[in-house]
C-alpha cells in the first residue's frame, strides 16, 4: 500500500482525483438512494482534500472526513474552514483502526476511491462498529479487473468484493457511475429494547 508520503506528494503538487459530480451526489445519493442528510452524521474515509465530504455536508449531513495525508487534511481544513458541521481529522485508518471515533456515531460511512488502498477486513469491521443501527456504508470504487495493465491496484478485486458481501448486510444496492461501482450496504437494525 502506498505510504502517506506518496499521497502528500500528489496533493503538494495541487493534484486531486476524479471530480465529484452533481450526478454522483445530487441524483444518485440525494434523489435515488440516501435522501437529505439533515439530522444525520456522515464519515468519509480517505477523504483527500474534502470535496466529497463537503458534498455530503451540502446534503445536510454533519460530516467528518479522515485521511492520513497531512497535506490533504490541511488543504481540506483550509478550503472548508467556514462551514459548521464539517471537520477533517488526520487518521491512519489501517494503523489507528478508527478507535478514537465514537461507536455507533455515524448514520453513513463513505469510502470514495479509498477501499483498494486500505486493509479491507479491519476497515469494514471498524466501519460497522462506527455505524448506528441500520446505518449505511457506501463504497465507490474502480474495479481492478477493468484497469489497464499496471493500474490494477487502484481498483477492488472481485475477491475483495466477495469479502465485502460476506459480511452480513440487511440490504445491498449496487449501481454504476460511469466506470465506477457503487455499493450501498445497510446494516441490520439493532433489536429494540422492550419495556416490561
Ligand atoms: C485516490 S485518493 C481519493 C481521495 C478522495 N476520497 C476522493 O474521492 O477524491 C485515496 C485517499 O486515501 C487516503 N489514504 C490511503 N490510505 C489511507 C489510510 N491508511 N488511512 C487514511 N487515509 C488513507 C490517501 O491519502 C488519499 O487521500
Coordinates of C-alpha atoms and ligand atoms in Angstrom, one line a residue:
X1 CA 0.0 0.0 0.0
X2 CA 1.4 3.5 -0.7
X3 CA 2.5 5.3 2.4
X4 CA 1.2 8.8 3.4
X5 CA 4.2 10.5 1.7
X6 CA 3.1 9.1 -1.7
X7 CA -0.2 10.9 -1.2
X8 CA 1.4 14.0 0.3
X9 CA 3.5 14.4 -2.9
X10 CA 0.4 14.1 -5.0
X11 CA -1.5 16.8 -3.1
X12 CA 1.5 19.0 -2.7
X13 CA 1.6 19.3 -6.5
X14 CA -2.0 20.7 -6.3
X15 CA -3.4 17.5 -7.9
X16 CA -6.7 15.8 -6.9
X17 CA -8.7 12.9 -8.1
X18 CA -11.9 12.3 -10.1
X19 CA -14.0 15.4 -9.5
X20 CA -17.2 14.9 -7.5
X21 CA -20.1 15.4 -10.0
X22 CA -23.7 16.6 -9.5
X23 CA -25.0 13.3 -10.9
X24 CA -22.9 11.4 -8.3
X25 CA -24.2 13.4 -5.4
X26 CA -27.5 15.2 -6.2
X27 CA -29.0 12.5 -8.4
X28 CA -27.6 9.2 -7.1
X29 CA -27.3 10.0 -3.4
X30 CA -30.0 12.6 -2.8
X31 CA -32.7 11.7 -5.2
X32 CA -32.3 7.9 -5.6
X33 CA -30.7 6.5 -2.5
X34 CA -30.0 8.4 0.7
X35 CA -32.3 11.4 0.7
X36 CA -31.4 14.6 2.6
X37 CA -28.8 14.3 5.3
X38 CA -30.4 16.7 7.8
X39 CA -30.1 15.4 11.3
X40 CA -27.7 12.6 10.2
X41 CA -24.0 12.1 10.6
X42 CA -21.5 11.0 7.9
X43 CA -17.9 9.9 8.0
X44 CA -15.8 10.0 4.8
X45 CA -12.8 7.6 5.0
X46 CA -9.7 8.6 2.9
X47 CA -11.3 12.0 2.3
X48 CA -8.4 13.6 0.4
X49 CA -8.9 17.3 0.1
X50 CA -12.5 17.1 1.2
X51 CA -14.7 17.7 -1.8
X52 CA -16.9 14.6 -1.3
X53 CA -17.2 15.3 2.4
X54 CA -18.3 18.9 1.5
X55 CA -20.9 17.5 -0.9
X56 CA -22.3 15.3 1.9
X57 CA -22.4 18.4 4.1
X58 CA -24.3 20.2 1.3
X59 CA -26.9 17.4 1.6
X60 CA -27.3 18.2 5.2
X61 CA -25.1 15.6 6.9
X62 CA -22.9 16.6 9.8
X63 CA -19.7 15.3 8.3
X64 CA -16.3 14.2 9.4
X65 CA -13.5 13.4 6.8
X66 CA -10.4 11.5 7.8
X67 CA -7.2 10.9 5.9
X68 CA -3.6 10.1 6.7
X69 CA -2.1 12.6 4.3
X70 CA -1.2 15.7 6.3
X71 CA -1.2 17.8 3.1
X72 CA -4.7 16.6 2.2
X73 CA -6.1 17.2 5.7
X74 CA -4.6 20.7 5.9
X75 CA -5.9 21.6 2.5
X76 CA -9.4 20.3 3.3
X77 CA -9.4 22.2 6.6
X78 CA -8.3 25.3 4.8
X79 CA -10.8 25.0 1.9
X80 CA -13.8 24.3 4.1
X81 CA -13.0 26.2 7.3
X82 CA -16.1 28.4 7.2
X83 CA -18.6 25.5 7.5
X84 CA -20.2 24.4 10.7
X85 CA -20.7 20.7 11.0
X86 CA -17.8 19.7 8.6
X87 CA -14.5 18.8 10.1
X88 CA -11.4 16.9 9.0
X89 CA -9.0 14.8 11.1
X90 CA -5.6 13.2 10.5
X91 CA -6.2 9.5 10.9
X92 CA -4.4 6.4 9.5
X93 CA -7.3 4.1 9.1
X94 CA -5.1 1.0 9.0
X95 CA -2.9 1.9 11.9
X96 CA -5.3 3.7 14.2
X97 CA -8.3 1.5 13.4
X98 CA -10.7 4.4 13.8
X99 CA -10.6 3.6 17.5
X100 CA -10.9 7.3 18.5
X101 CA -14.2 7.8 16.7
X102 CA -17.5 7.1 18.5
X103 CA -19.0 3.6 18.4
X104 CA -22.4 3.9 16.6
X105 CA -21.7 7.5 15.9
X106 CA -22.5 7.7 12.2
X107 CA -25.5 7.0 10.0
X108 CA -23.4 6.9 6.8
X109 CA -19.8 6.0 6.1
X110 CA -18.4 6.6 2.7
X111 CA -15.3 5.2 1.0
X112 CA -14.8 7.0 -2.3
X113 CA -11.8 5.8 -4.3
X114 CA -10.3 4.6 -1.0
X115 CA -11.0 1.0 -0.2
X116 CA -8.4 -0.6 -2.6
X117 CA -5.8 1.2 -0.5
X118 CA -7.0 0.0 2.9
X119 CA -6.8 -3.2 4.8
X120 CA -10.2 -4.4 3.8
X121 CA -11.5 -6.6 6.6
X122 CA -10.4 -4.5 9.6
X123 CA -11.6 -1.4 7.8
X124 CA -15.1 -2.8 7.2
X125 CA -15.2 -4.3 10.7
X126 CA -14.3 -0.8 12.2
X127 CA -16.9 0.9 9.9
X128 CA -19.6 -1.5 11.1
X129 CA -18.7 -0.7 14.7
X130 CA -19.0 3.0 14.0
X131 CA -22.3 2.8 12.2
X132 CA -25.5 3.4 14.1
X133 CA -28.3 0.8 14.0
X134 CA -29.4 0.5 10.4
X135 CA -26.6 2.7 9.2
X136 CA -25.2 2.6 5.7
X137 CA -21.8 2.1 4.1
X138 CA -21.3 3.5 0.6
X139 CA -18.3 2.2 -1.3
X140 CA -17.5 3.9 -4.6
X141 CA -14.6 2.2 -6.4
X142 CA -13.0 1.3 -9.7
X143 CA -12.7 -2.5 -10.3
X144 CA -9.2 -4.0 -10.5
X145 CA -10.1 -6.4 -13.3
X146 CA -11.2 -3.4 -15.5
X147 CA -8.0 -1.4 -15.2
X148 CA -5.2 -1.4 -17.8
X149 CA -2.1 -3.4 -17.0
X150 CA -0.1 -1.9 -14.2
X151 CA -3.1 0.0 -12.7
X152 CA -5.0 -2.8 -11.1
X153 CA -4.1 -1.7 -7.6
X154 CA -6.4 1.4 -7.8
X155 CA -9.4 -0.9 -8.0
X156 CA -11.1 -3.5 -5.8
X157 CA -10.5 -7.2 -6.9
X158 CA -13.5 -9.4 -7.2
X159 CA -12.2 -11.5 -4.3
X160 CA -12.4 -8.3 -2.2
X161 CA -15.9 -7.7 -3.4
X162 CA -16.9 -11.2 -2.3
X163 CA -15.4 -10.5 1.1
X164 CA -17.3 -7.3 1.4
X165 CA -20.6 -9.1 0.6
X166 CA -19.7 -11.9 3.0
X167 CA -20.4 -9.5 6.0
X168 CA -24.0 -9.7 7.0
X169 CA -26.0 -6.8 5.5
X170 CA -29.7 -6.1 5.8
X171 CA -29.8 -4.7 2.2
X172 CA -27.4 -4.2 -0.7
X173 CA -27.9 -1.8 -3.6
X174 CA -25.5 -1.8 -6.4
X175 CA -25.3 0.8 -9.2
X176 CA -22.7 2.2 -11.5
X177 CA -21.3 5.6 -12.1
X178 CA -19.5 5.6 -15.4
X179 CA -16.8 3.0 -14.8
X180 CA -17.1 3.1 -11.0
X181 CA -19.0 0.5 -9.0
X182 CA -21.1 1.9 -6.1
X183 CA -22.3 -0.4 -3.3
X184 CA -24.7 0.9 -0.7
X185 CA -24.7 -1.6 2.2
X186 CA -27.2 -1.3 5.0
X187 CA -26.6 -2.8 8.4
X188 CA -29.2 -4.7 10.3
X189 CA -31.2 -2.6 12.8
X190 CA -30.3 -3.5 16.4
X191 CA -33.2 -5.2 18.3
X192 CA -35.3 -2.6 20.1
X193 CA -35.4 -2.8 23.9
X194 CA -38.9 -3.5 25.0
X195 CA -40.1 -2.2 28.3
X196 CA -41.6 -4.8 30.7
Ligands
LIG1 C1 -7.4 8.0 -4.5 S1 -7.5 9.1 -3.1 C2 -9.2 9.5 -3.0 C3 -9.4 10.8 -2.2 C4 -10.9 11.2 -2.1 N1 -11.7 10.2 -1.4 C5 -11.5 11.5 -3.5 O1 -12.5 10.8 -3.8 O2 -11.0 12.4 -4.2 C6 -7.2 8.0 -1.8 C7 -7.1 8.7 -0.4 O3 -6.9 7.7 0.6 C8 -6.0 8.2 1.6 N2 -5.5 7.0 2.3 C9 -4.8 5.9 1.8 N3 -4.5 5.1 2.8 C10 -5.0 5.6 3.9 C11 -5.0 5.2 5.3 N4 -4.5 4.0 5.7 N5 -5.7 6.0 6.2 C12 -6.3 7.1 5.8 N6 -6.3 7.6 4.6 C13 -5.7 6.8 3.6 C14 -4.9 8.9 0.7 O4 -4.2 9.8 1.5 C15 -5.8 9.6 -0.3 O5 -6.2 10.9 0.1

